[in-house]
Coordinates of C-alpha atoms and ligand atoms in Angstrom, one line a residue:
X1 CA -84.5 -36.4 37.9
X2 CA -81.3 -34.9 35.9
X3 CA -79.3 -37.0 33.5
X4 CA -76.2 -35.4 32.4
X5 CA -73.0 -36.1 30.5
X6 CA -69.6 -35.6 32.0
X7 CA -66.4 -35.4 29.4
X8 CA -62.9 -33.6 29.4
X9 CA -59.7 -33.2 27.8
X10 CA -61.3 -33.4 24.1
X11 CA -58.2 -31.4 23.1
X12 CA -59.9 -30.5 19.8
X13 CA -57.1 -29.1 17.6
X14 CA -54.4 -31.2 18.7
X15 CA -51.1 -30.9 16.8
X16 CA -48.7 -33.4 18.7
X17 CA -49.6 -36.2 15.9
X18 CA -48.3 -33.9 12.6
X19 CA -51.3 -36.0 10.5
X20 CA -54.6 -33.9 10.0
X21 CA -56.4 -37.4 9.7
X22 CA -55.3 -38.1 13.3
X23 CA -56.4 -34.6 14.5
X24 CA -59.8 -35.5 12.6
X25 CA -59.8 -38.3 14.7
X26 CA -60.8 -36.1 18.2
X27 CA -63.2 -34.4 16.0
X28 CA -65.2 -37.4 15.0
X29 CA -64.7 -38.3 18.9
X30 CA -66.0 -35.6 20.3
X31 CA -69.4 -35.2 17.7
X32 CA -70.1 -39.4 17.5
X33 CA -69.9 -39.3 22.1
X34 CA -72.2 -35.6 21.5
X35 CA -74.8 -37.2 19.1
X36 CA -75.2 -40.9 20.9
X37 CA -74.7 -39.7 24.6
X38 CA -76.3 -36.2 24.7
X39 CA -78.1 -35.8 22.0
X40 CA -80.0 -38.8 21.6
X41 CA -79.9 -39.4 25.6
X42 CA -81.4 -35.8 25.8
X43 CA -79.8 -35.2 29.0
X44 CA -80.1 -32.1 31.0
X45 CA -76.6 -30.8 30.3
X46 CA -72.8 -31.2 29.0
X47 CA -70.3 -30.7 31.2
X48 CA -66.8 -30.2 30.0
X49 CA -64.0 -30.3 33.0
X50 CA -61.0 -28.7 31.1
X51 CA -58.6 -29.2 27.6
X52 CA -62.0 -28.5 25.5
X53 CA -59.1 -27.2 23.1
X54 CA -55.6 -28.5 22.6
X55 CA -54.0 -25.0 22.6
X56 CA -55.6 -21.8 23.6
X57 CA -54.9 -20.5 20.5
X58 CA -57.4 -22.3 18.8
X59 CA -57.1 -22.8 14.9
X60 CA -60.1 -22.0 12.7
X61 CA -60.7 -25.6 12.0
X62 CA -60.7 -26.6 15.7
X63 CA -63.0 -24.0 16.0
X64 CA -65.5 -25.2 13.3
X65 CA -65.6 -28.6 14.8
X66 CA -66.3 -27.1 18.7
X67 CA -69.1 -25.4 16.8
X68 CA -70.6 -27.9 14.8
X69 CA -71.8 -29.6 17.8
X70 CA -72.6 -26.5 20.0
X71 CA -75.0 -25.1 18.0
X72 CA -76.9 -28.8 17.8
X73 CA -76.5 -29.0 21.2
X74 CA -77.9 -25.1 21.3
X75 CA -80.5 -26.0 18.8
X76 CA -81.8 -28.8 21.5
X77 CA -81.5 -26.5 24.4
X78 CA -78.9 -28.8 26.7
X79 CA -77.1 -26.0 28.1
X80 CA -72.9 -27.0 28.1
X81 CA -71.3 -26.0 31.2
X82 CA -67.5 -25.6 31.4
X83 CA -64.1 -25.0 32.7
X84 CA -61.0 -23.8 31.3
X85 CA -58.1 -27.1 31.9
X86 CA -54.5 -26.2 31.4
X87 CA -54.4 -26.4 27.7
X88 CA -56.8 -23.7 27.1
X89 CA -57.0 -21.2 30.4
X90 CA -56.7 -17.7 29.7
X91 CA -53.4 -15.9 29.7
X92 CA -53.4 -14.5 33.1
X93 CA -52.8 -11.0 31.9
X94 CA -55.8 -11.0 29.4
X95 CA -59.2 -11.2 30.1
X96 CA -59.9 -12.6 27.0
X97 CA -60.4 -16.6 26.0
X98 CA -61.7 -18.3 23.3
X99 CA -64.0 -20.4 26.0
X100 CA -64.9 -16.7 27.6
X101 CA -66.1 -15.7 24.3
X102 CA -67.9 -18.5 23.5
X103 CA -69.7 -18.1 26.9
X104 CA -70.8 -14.9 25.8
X105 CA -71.6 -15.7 22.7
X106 CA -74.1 -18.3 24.6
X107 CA -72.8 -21.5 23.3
X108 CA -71.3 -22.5 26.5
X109 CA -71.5 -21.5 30.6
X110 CA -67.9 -21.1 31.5
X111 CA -67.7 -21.0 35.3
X112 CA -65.0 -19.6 37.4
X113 CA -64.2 -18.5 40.6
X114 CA -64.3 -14.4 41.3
X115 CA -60.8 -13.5 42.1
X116 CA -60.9 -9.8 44.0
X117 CA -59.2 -7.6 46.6
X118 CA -61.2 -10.1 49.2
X119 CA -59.7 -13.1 47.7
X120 CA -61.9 -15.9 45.9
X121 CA -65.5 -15.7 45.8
X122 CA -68.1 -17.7 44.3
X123 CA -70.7 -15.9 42.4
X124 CA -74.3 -17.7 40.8
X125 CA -74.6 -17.5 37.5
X126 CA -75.5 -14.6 35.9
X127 CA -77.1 -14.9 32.3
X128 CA -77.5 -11.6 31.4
X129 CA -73.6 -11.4 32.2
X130 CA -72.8 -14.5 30.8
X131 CA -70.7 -15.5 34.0
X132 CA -70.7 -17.3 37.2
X133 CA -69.2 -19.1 39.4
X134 CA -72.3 -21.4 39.5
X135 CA -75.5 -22.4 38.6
X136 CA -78.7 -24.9 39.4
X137 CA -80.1 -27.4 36.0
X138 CA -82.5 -29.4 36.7
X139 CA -82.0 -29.7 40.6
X140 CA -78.3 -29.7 40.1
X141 CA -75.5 -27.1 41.6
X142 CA -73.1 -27.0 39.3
X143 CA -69.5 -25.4 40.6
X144 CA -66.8 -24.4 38.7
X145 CA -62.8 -23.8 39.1
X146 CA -60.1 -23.0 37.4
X147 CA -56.5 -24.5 36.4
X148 CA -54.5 -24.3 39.9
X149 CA -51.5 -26.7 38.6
X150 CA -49.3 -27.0 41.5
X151 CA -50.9 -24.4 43.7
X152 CA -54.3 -26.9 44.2
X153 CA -53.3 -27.8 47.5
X154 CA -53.4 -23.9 48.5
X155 CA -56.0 -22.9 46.7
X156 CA -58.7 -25.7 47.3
X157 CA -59.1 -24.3 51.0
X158 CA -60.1 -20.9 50.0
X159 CA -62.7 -22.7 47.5
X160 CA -63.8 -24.9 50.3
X161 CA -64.6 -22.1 51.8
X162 CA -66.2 -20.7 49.6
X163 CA -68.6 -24.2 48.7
X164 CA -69.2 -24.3 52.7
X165 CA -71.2 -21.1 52.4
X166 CA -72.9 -21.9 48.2
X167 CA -73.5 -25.6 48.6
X168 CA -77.1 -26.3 48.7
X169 CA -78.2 -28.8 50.4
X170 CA -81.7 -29.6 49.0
X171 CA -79.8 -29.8 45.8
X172 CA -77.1 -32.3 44.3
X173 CA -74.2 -30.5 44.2
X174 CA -71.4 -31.1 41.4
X175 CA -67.9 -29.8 41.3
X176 CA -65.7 -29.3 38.0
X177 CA -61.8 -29.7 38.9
X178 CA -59.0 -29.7 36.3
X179 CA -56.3 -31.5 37.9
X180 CA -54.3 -34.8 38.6
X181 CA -54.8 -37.2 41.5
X182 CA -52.1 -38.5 43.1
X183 CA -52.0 -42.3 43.1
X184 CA -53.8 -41.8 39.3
X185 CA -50.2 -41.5 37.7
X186 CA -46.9 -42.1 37.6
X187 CA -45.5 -39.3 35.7
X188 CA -44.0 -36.6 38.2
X189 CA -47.1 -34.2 39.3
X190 CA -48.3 -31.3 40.8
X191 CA -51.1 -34.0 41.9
X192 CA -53.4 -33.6 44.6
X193 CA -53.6 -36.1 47.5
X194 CA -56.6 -37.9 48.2
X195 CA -57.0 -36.7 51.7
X196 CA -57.3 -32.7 50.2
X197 CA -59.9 -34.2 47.8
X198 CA -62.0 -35.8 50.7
X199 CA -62.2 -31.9 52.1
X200 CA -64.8 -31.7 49.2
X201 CA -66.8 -34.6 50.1
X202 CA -69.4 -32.7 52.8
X203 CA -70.3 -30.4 50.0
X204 CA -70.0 -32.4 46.6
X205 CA -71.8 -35.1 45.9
X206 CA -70.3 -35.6 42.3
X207 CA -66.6 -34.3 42.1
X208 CA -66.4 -34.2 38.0
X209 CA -62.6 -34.8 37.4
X210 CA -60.3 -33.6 34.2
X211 CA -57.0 -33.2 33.2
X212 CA -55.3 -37.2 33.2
X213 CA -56.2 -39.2 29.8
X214 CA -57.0 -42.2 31.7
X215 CA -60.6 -43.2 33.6
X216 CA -60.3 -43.8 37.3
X217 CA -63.5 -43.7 40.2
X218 CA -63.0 -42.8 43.5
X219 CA -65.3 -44.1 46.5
X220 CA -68.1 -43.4 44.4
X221 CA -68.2 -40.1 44.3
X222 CA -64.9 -38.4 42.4
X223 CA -64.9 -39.4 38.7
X224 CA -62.5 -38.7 35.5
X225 CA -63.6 -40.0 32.6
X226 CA -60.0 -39.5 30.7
X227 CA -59.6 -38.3 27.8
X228 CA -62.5 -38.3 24.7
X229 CA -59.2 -40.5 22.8
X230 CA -55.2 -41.0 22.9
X231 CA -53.4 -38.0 23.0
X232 CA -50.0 -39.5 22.9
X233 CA -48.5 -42.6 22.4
X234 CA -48.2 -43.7 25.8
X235 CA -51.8 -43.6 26.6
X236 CA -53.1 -45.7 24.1
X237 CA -53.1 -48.6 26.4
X238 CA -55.7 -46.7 28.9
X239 CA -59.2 -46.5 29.2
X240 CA -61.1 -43.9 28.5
X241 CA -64.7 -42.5 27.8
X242 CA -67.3 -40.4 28.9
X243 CA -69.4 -40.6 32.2
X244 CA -73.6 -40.6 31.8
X245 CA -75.0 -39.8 35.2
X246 CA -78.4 -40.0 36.4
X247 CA -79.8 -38.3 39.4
X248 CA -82.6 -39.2 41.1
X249 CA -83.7 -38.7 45.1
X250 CA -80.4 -37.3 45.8
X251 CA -78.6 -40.7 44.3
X252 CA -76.4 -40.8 41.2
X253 CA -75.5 -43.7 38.9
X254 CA -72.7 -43.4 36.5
X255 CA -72.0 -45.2 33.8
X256 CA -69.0 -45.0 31.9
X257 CA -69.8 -45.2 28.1
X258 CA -67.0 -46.0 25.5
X259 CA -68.8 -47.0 22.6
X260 CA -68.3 -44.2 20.2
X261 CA -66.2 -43.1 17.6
X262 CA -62.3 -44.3 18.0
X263 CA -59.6 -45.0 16.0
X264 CA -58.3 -48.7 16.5
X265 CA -55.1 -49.1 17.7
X266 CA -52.7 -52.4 17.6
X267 CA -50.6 -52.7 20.0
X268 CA -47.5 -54.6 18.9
X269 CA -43.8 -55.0 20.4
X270 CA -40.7 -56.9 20.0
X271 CA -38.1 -57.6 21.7
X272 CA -34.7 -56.8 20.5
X273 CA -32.9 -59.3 23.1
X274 CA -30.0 -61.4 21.3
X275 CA -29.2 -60.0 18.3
X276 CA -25.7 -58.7 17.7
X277 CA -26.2 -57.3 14.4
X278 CA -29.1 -54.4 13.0
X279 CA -29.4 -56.5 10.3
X280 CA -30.3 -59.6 11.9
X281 CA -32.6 -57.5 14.2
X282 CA -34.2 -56.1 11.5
X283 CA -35.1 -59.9 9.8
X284 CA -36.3 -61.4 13.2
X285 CA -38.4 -57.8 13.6
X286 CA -40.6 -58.2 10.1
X287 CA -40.5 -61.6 10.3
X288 CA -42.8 -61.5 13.6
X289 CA -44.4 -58.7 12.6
X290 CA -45.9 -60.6 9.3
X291 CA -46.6 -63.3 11.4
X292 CA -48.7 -61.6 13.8
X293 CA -50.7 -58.6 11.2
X294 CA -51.6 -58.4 7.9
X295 CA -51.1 -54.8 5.7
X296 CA -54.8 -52.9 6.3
X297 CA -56.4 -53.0 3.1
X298 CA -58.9 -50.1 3.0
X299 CA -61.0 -51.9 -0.3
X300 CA -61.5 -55.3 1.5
X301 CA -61.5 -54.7 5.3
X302 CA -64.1 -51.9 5.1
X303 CA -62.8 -51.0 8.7
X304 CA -60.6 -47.8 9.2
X305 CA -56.5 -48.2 8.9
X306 CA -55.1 -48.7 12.1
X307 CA -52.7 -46.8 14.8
X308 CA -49.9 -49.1 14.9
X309 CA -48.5 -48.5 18.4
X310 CA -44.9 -50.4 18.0
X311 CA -42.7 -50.8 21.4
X312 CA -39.3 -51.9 21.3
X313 CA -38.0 -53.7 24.7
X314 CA -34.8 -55.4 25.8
X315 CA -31.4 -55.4 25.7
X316 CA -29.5 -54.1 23.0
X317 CA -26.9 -56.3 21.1
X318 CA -25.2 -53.3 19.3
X319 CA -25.0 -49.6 20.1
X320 CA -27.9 -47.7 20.2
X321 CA -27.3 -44.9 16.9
X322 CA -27.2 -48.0 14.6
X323 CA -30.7 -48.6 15.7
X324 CA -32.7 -46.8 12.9
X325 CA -36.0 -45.8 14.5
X326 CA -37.2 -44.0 11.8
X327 CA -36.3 -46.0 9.1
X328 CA -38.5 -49.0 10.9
X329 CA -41.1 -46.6 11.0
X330 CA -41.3 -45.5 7.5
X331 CA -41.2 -49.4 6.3
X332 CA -43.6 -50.9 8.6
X333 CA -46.0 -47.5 7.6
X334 CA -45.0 -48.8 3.7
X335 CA -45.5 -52.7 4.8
X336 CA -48.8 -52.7 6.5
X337 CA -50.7 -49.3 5.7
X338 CA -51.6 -48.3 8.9
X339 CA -52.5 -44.2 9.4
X340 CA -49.7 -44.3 11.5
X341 CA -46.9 -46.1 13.0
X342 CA -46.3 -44.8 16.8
X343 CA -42.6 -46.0 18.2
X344 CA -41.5 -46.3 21.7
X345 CA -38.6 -47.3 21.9
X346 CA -37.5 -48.7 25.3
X347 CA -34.8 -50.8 25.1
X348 CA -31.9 -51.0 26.8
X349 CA -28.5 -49.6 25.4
X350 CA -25.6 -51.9 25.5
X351 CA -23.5 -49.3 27.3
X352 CA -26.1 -48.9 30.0
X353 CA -26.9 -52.5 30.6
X354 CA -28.1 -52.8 33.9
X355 CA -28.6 -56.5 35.4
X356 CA -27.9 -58.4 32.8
X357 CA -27.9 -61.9 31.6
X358 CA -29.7 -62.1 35.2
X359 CA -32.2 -65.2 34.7
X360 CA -36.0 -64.4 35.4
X361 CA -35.8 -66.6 38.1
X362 CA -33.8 -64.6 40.0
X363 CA -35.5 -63.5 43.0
X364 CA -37.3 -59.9 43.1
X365 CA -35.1 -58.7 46.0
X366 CA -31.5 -60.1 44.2
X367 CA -32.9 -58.2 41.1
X368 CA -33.4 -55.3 42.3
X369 CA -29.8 -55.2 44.2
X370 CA -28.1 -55.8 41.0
X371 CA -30.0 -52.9 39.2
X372 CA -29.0 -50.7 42.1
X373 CA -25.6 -51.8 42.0
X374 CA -25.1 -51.7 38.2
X375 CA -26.5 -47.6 37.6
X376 CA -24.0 -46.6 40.8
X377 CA -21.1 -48.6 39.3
X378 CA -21.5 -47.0 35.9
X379 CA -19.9 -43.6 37.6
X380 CA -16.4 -44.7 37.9
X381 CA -16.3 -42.3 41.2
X382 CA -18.4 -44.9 42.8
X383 CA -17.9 -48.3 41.1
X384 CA -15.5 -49.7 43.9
X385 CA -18.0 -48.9 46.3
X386 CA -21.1 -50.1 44.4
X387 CA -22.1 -52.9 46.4
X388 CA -21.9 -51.6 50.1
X389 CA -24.1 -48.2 48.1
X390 CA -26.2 -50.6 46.4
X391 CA -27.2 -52.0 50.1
X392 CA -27.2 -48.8 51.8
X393 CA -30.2 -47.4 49.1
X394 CA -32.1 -50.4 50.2
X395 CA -31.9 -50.2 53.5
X396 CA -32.7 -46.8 53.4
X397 CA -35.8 -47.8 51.3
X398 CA -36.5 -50.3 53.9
X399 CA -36.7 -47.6 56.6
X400 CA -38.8 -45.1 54.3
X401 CA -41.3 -47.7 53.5
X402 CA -41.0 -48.7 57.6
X403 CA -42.2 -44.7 57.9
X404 CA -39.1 -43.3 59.4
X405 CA -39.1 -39.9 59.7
X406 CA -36.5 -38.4 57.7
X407 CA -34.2 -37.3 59.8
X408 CA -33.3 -40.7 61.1
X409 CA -33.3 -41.8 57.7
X410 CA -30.2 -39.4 57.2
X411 CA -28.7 -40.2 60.4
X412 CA -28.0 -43.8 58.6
X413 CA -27.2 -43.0 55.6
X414 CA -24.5 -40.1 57.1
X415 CA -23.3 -43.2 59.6
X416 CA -22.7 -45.6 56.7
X417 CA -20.7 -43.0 54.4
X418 CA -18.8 -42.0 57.6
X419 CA -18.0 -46.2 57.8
X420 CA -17.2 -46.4 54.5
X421 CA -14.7 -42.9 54.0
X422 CA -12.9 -44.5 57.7
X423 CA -12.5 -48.0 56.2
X424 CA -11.3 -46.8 53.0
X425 CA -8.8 -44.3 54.6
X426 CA -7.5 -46.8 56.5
X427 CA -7.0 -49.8 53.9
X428 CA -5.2 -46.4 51.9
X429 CA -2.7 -46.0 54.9
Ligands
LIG1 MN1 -55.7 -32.7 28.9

């Protein structure tokens, strides 16, 4: 029986923040999950899937804290198997890496794939040479890749091929891939489709996932445990942790643990709907927000100051440079004593209003129309013809979502146009 603990994107290092406490933050993070799900779980091994570092220059402090659990980890002989993610790959002209020199050094086992005149190979381990492509713990293969970004969908037959001929199958065989799943996200991607990912499945039995800061399971068998903590301000909202996996008979359990070291985060929002003046937005503003919080004060409460995470939402009543994001930062930071106040601001400009003063009764499909309608007619090229446009994007959504193929899809859109040129020539004659 193996037990082992499956993290990525620790991003020890990070910078984005500009605060040293909040880069501290990943540190504690990544030694608190090390010490209560390794350490004292004395699992078989550690496996990193990519974005062990923030950058791949890695400052000397980052590097203290990688180390100050490595050796531990060293000292209690769980061996820490890894892959480089996108943050911290080598330069492709170098053959040098932070993560290949810890490898050497013996602190870690970084696996990749051999890339020669034949094209990719998978090699085992080799511990006199301190690389591999793979290797068996405790009646576990363990594979490794590297960062493909947008050429996965290439590359992952060429490694299939490759895990056709190294898969074991008296073994439980585990794959490392740095990369994002399509369905997982919606930022725009070089993601990879769950049907390429199901290629995997006659030769994994545990595909260990990195590279998106959120948790997500697939079918039981493909797991990413997100990031160790929030690397930006949008992904506070997501869940996140580390997976602890027991083998047993061929079988695997997973568990996704989260109870380790975090900095708390309040979410809190207002919205700026209805008021015509930044002072009278400003009142309304700290008037909720004293309502809903009290300042963090680190004497009494004893608990860590807070990550305020502040959205702003609506419709603007005033145009959008007298809206003083900054200045609201600095006097909620000076109000209630947070570490530090995170703004997203997504409200609406006045001069880009789009469906407004529509009730929230209004129907899903009428909405929709008018906030079609609205961004066309804001180009003055267009704004006669906004309505008939408006309809002709949904009904080409219709047919897309109907699984037209393409081609008729432009037939009807080039039909329409054609209407709409002839109708307005001839009302011009
Ligand atoms: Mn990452």
């Amino acid at each position: 029986m193996a037990k082992f603990l499956h993290i990525a994107d620790i991003h020890l290092g990070i910078r984005r923040y500009r605060s040293e406490d909040r880069a501290r933050d990943f540190f504690y993070a990544w030694r608190d999950c090390i010490e209560r799900y390794a350490l004292a779980e004395q699992v078989s091994f550690v496996l990193i899937a990519g974005d062990f570092f923030d950058a791949r220059k890695v400052e000397p402090q980052a590097m203290n804290q990688a180390m100050y659990c490595l050796s531990k980890l060293r000292e209690a002989k769980i061996p820490v198997v890894a892959i480089e993610g996108n943050h911290d790959c080598h330069e492709s002209e170098s053959k040098f890496s932070w993560l290949r020199s810890l490898s050497r050094w013996g602190y870690i086992k970084l696996l990749e794939p051999l890339q020669d005149q034949n094209g990719v190979r998978l090699a085992p381990w080799d511990d006199e040479e301190r690389t591999g492509s793979f290797i068996d713990i405790d009646g576990v293969r363990i594979f490794g890749s590297i960062w493909y970004g947008s050429n996965i969908t290439q590359s992952l037959p060429l490694l299939i091929d490759q895990l056709r001929e190294h898969h074991s199958p008296q073994l439980f065989n585990v794959m490392m891939l740095h990369t994002d799943v399509e369905g997982q996200l919606n930022r725009p991607i070089p993601a990879l489709p769950v049907a390429e990912i199901n290629k995997l499945r006659s030769y994994v039995d545990y595909l260990a996932l990195g590279h998106t800061h959120k948790n997500f399971e697939i079918d039981g068998w493909v797991y990413n445990p997100g990031s160790l903590e929030a690397c930006s301000v949008d992904e506070y909202a997501n869940i996140r942790g580390a997976y602890l996996v027991e083998v047993a008979d061929g079988k695997h359990t997973a568990q996704l643990v989260r109870d380790y070291h975090q900095r708390p985060v309040l979410r809190l929002g207002f919205d700026v709907s209805g008021y015509a003046t930044p002072e009278e937005l400003h009142e309304n503003l700290f008037a909720q927000l004293r309502r809903e919080t009290t300042p963090h004060n680190p004497d009494e409460d004893g608990a860590e100051a807070p990550v305020i995470e502040f959205t702003l939402r609506g419709h603007l009543g005033f145009k959008s440079s007298l809206l003083e994001i900054n200045r609201l930062r600095e006097e909620i930071k000076s109000e209630f004593n947070p570490l530090l106040v995170m703004m997203r601001n997504q409200t609406v400009p006045i001069e880009y209003a789009v469906a407004a003063g529509l009730s929230e009764h209004v129907p899903r499909a009428e909405r929709e129309r008018r906030v079609i309608e609205d961004l066309i007619a804001r180009d003055s090229r267009f704004r006669d013809q906004a309505s008939a446009m408006a309809a002709l994007v949904i009904e080409a959504k219709r047919l897309a979502l109907a699984d037209e193929p393409p081609s008729r899809i432009v037939e009807v859109i080039e039909q329409r146009v054609a209407e709409t040129q002839s109708s307005k020539a001839a009302s011009a004659q």
